[in-house]
Amino acid sequence: MSTTELAPPAADLDADIPADGLTIGQVAARTGLSIDTLRYYEKEGLTLASPERSVSGQRRYFAADLRWIGSLVMLRRTGMPIRDIRRFVALSRVAANESERLEMLEGHRLRVLHELREVQNHLAAIERKIAFYREKVDHA
């Protein structure tokens, strides 16, 4: 997924799905992801299961698929590496390992909090520079 592709909130993704599901193009339009990204997620084993297929062989996506795609997008947008997402997916395919998934998410949260602190420090430095130059410009 490119940085310009932004999916809507997961709660909006699975609204009004027809009984026969959505095509990959419809899912791309709904999520803001490209068809290539959706195929990549499937090829790399990042979906919980391969999408169902219509009698003509066309992929069909349902509410659970869209909710999972929303989760993938959220994890990627928070900077989780594909290798960690792959591990999370593998854990999610098996029952009764919630403690391992929790541990993964807590570790990821710590990394995100660290990155957030770094960005906040950078922002504070920029604010100081702006104040410095604002003072110079205003008194020139």
Coordinates of C-alpha atoms in Angstrom, one line a residue, residues 10-107:
A10 CA -13.0 -0.2 9.6
A11 CA -16.5 0.4 10.9
D12 CA -17.5 1.8 7.5
L13 CA -15.9 -0.9 5.5
D14 CA -18.5 -3.6 5.9
A15 CA -21.7 -1.6 5.5
D16 CA -24.2 -2.7 2.9
I17 CA -22.4 -5.7 1.5
P18 CA -24.6 -7.6 -1.0
A19 CA -25.3 -11.3 -0.2
D20 CA -23.0 -12.4 -3.0
G21 CA -20.2 -10.2 -1.7
L22 CA -18.1 -7.5 -3.3
T23 CA -15.7 -7.8 -6.3
I24 CA -12.0 -6.8 -5.8
G25 CA -12.7 -3.6 -7.7
Q26 CA -15.6 -2.7 -5.3
V27 CA -13.3 -3.5 -2.3
A28 CA -10.6 -1.3 -3.8
A29 CA -13.1 1.5 -4.2
R30 CA -14.5 1.1 -0.7
T31 CA -11.1 0.9 1.0
G32 CA -9.0 3.3 -1.1
L33 CA -6.5 0.5 -1.6
S34 CA -5.4 -0.5 -5.1
I35 CA -6.4 -3.8 -6.6
D36 CA -2.7 -4.6 -6.7
T37 CA -2.4 -4.0 -3.0
L38 CA -5.4 -6.3 -2.3
R39 CA -3.8 -9.0 -4.5
Y40 CA -0.5 -8.5 -2.7
Y41 CA -2.1 -9.0 0.7
E42 CA -3.6 -12.2 -0.6
K43 CA -0.4 -13.4 -2.3
E44 CA 1.7 -12.7 0.8
G45 CA -0.7 -14.6 3.1
L46 CA -1.8 -11.5 5.0
T47 CA -5.5 -12.3 4.7
L48 CA -7.0 -14.7 7.2
A49 CA -8.3 -16.8 4.2
S50 CA -8.3 -16.5 0.5
P51 CA -11.4 -14.7 -0.7
E52 CA -14.2 -16.9 -1.9
R53 CA -14.6 -17.2 -5.7
S54 CA -17.7 -16.8 -7.8
V55 CA -18.6 -19.5 -10.3
S56 CA -16.7 -17.4 -12.9
G57 CA -13.6 -17.4 -10.6
Q58 CA -13.9 -13.8 -9.6
R59 CA -12.9 -13.0 -6.0
R60 CA -15.8 -12.2 -3.6
Y61 CA -15.2 -10.3 -0.4
F62 CA -17.6 -10.3 2.6
A63 CA -17.8 -8.3 5.9
A64 CA -15.2 -10.4 7.7
D65 CA -12.8 -9.9 4.8
L66 CA -13.3 -6.2 4.9
R67 CA -12.9 -5.9 8.6
W68 CA -9.6 -7.9 8.4
I69 CA -8.4 -5.6 5.6
G70 CA -9.2 -2.7 7.8
S71 CA -7.0 -4.3 10.5
L72 CA -4.2 -4.8 8.1
V73 CA -4.3 -1.2 7.0
M74 CA -4.3 0.0 10.6
L75 CA -1.3 -2.1 11.4
R76 CA 0.6 -0.9 8.3
R77 CA -0.3 2.7 9.0
T78 CA 1.1 2.4 12.5
G79 CA 4.4 1.1 11.1
M80 CA 4.1 -2.6 11.8
P81 CA 6.5 -4.4 9.5
I82 CA 5.1 -7.0 7.1
R83 CA 7.0 -9.8 8.8
D84 CA 5.2 -8.9 12.1
I85 CA 1.9 -8.6 10.4
R86 CA 2.5 -12.0 8.8
R87 CA 3.2 -13.5 12.3
F88 CA 0.1 -11.8 13.7
V89 CA -2.0 -13.3 10.8
A90 CA -0.6 -16.7 11.5
L91 CA -1.5 -16.4 15.2
S92 CA -5.0 -15.1 14.3
R93 CA -5.7 -18.2 12.3
V94 CA -5.3 -20.4 15.4
A95 CA -7.6 -20.3 18.4
A96 CA -6.6 -19.8 22.0
N97 CA -3.4 -17.8 21.6
E98 CA -4.9 -14.4 22.5
S99 CA -2.0 -13.8 25.0
E100 CA 0.5 -14.1 22.2
R101 CA -1.4 -11.7 20.0
L102 CA -1.8 -9.3 23.0
E103 CA 2.0 -9.5 23.6
M104 CA 2.6 -8.6 20.0
L105 CA 0.3 -5.7 20.0
E106 CA 1.7 -4.4 23.3
G107 CA 5.2 -4.6 21.9

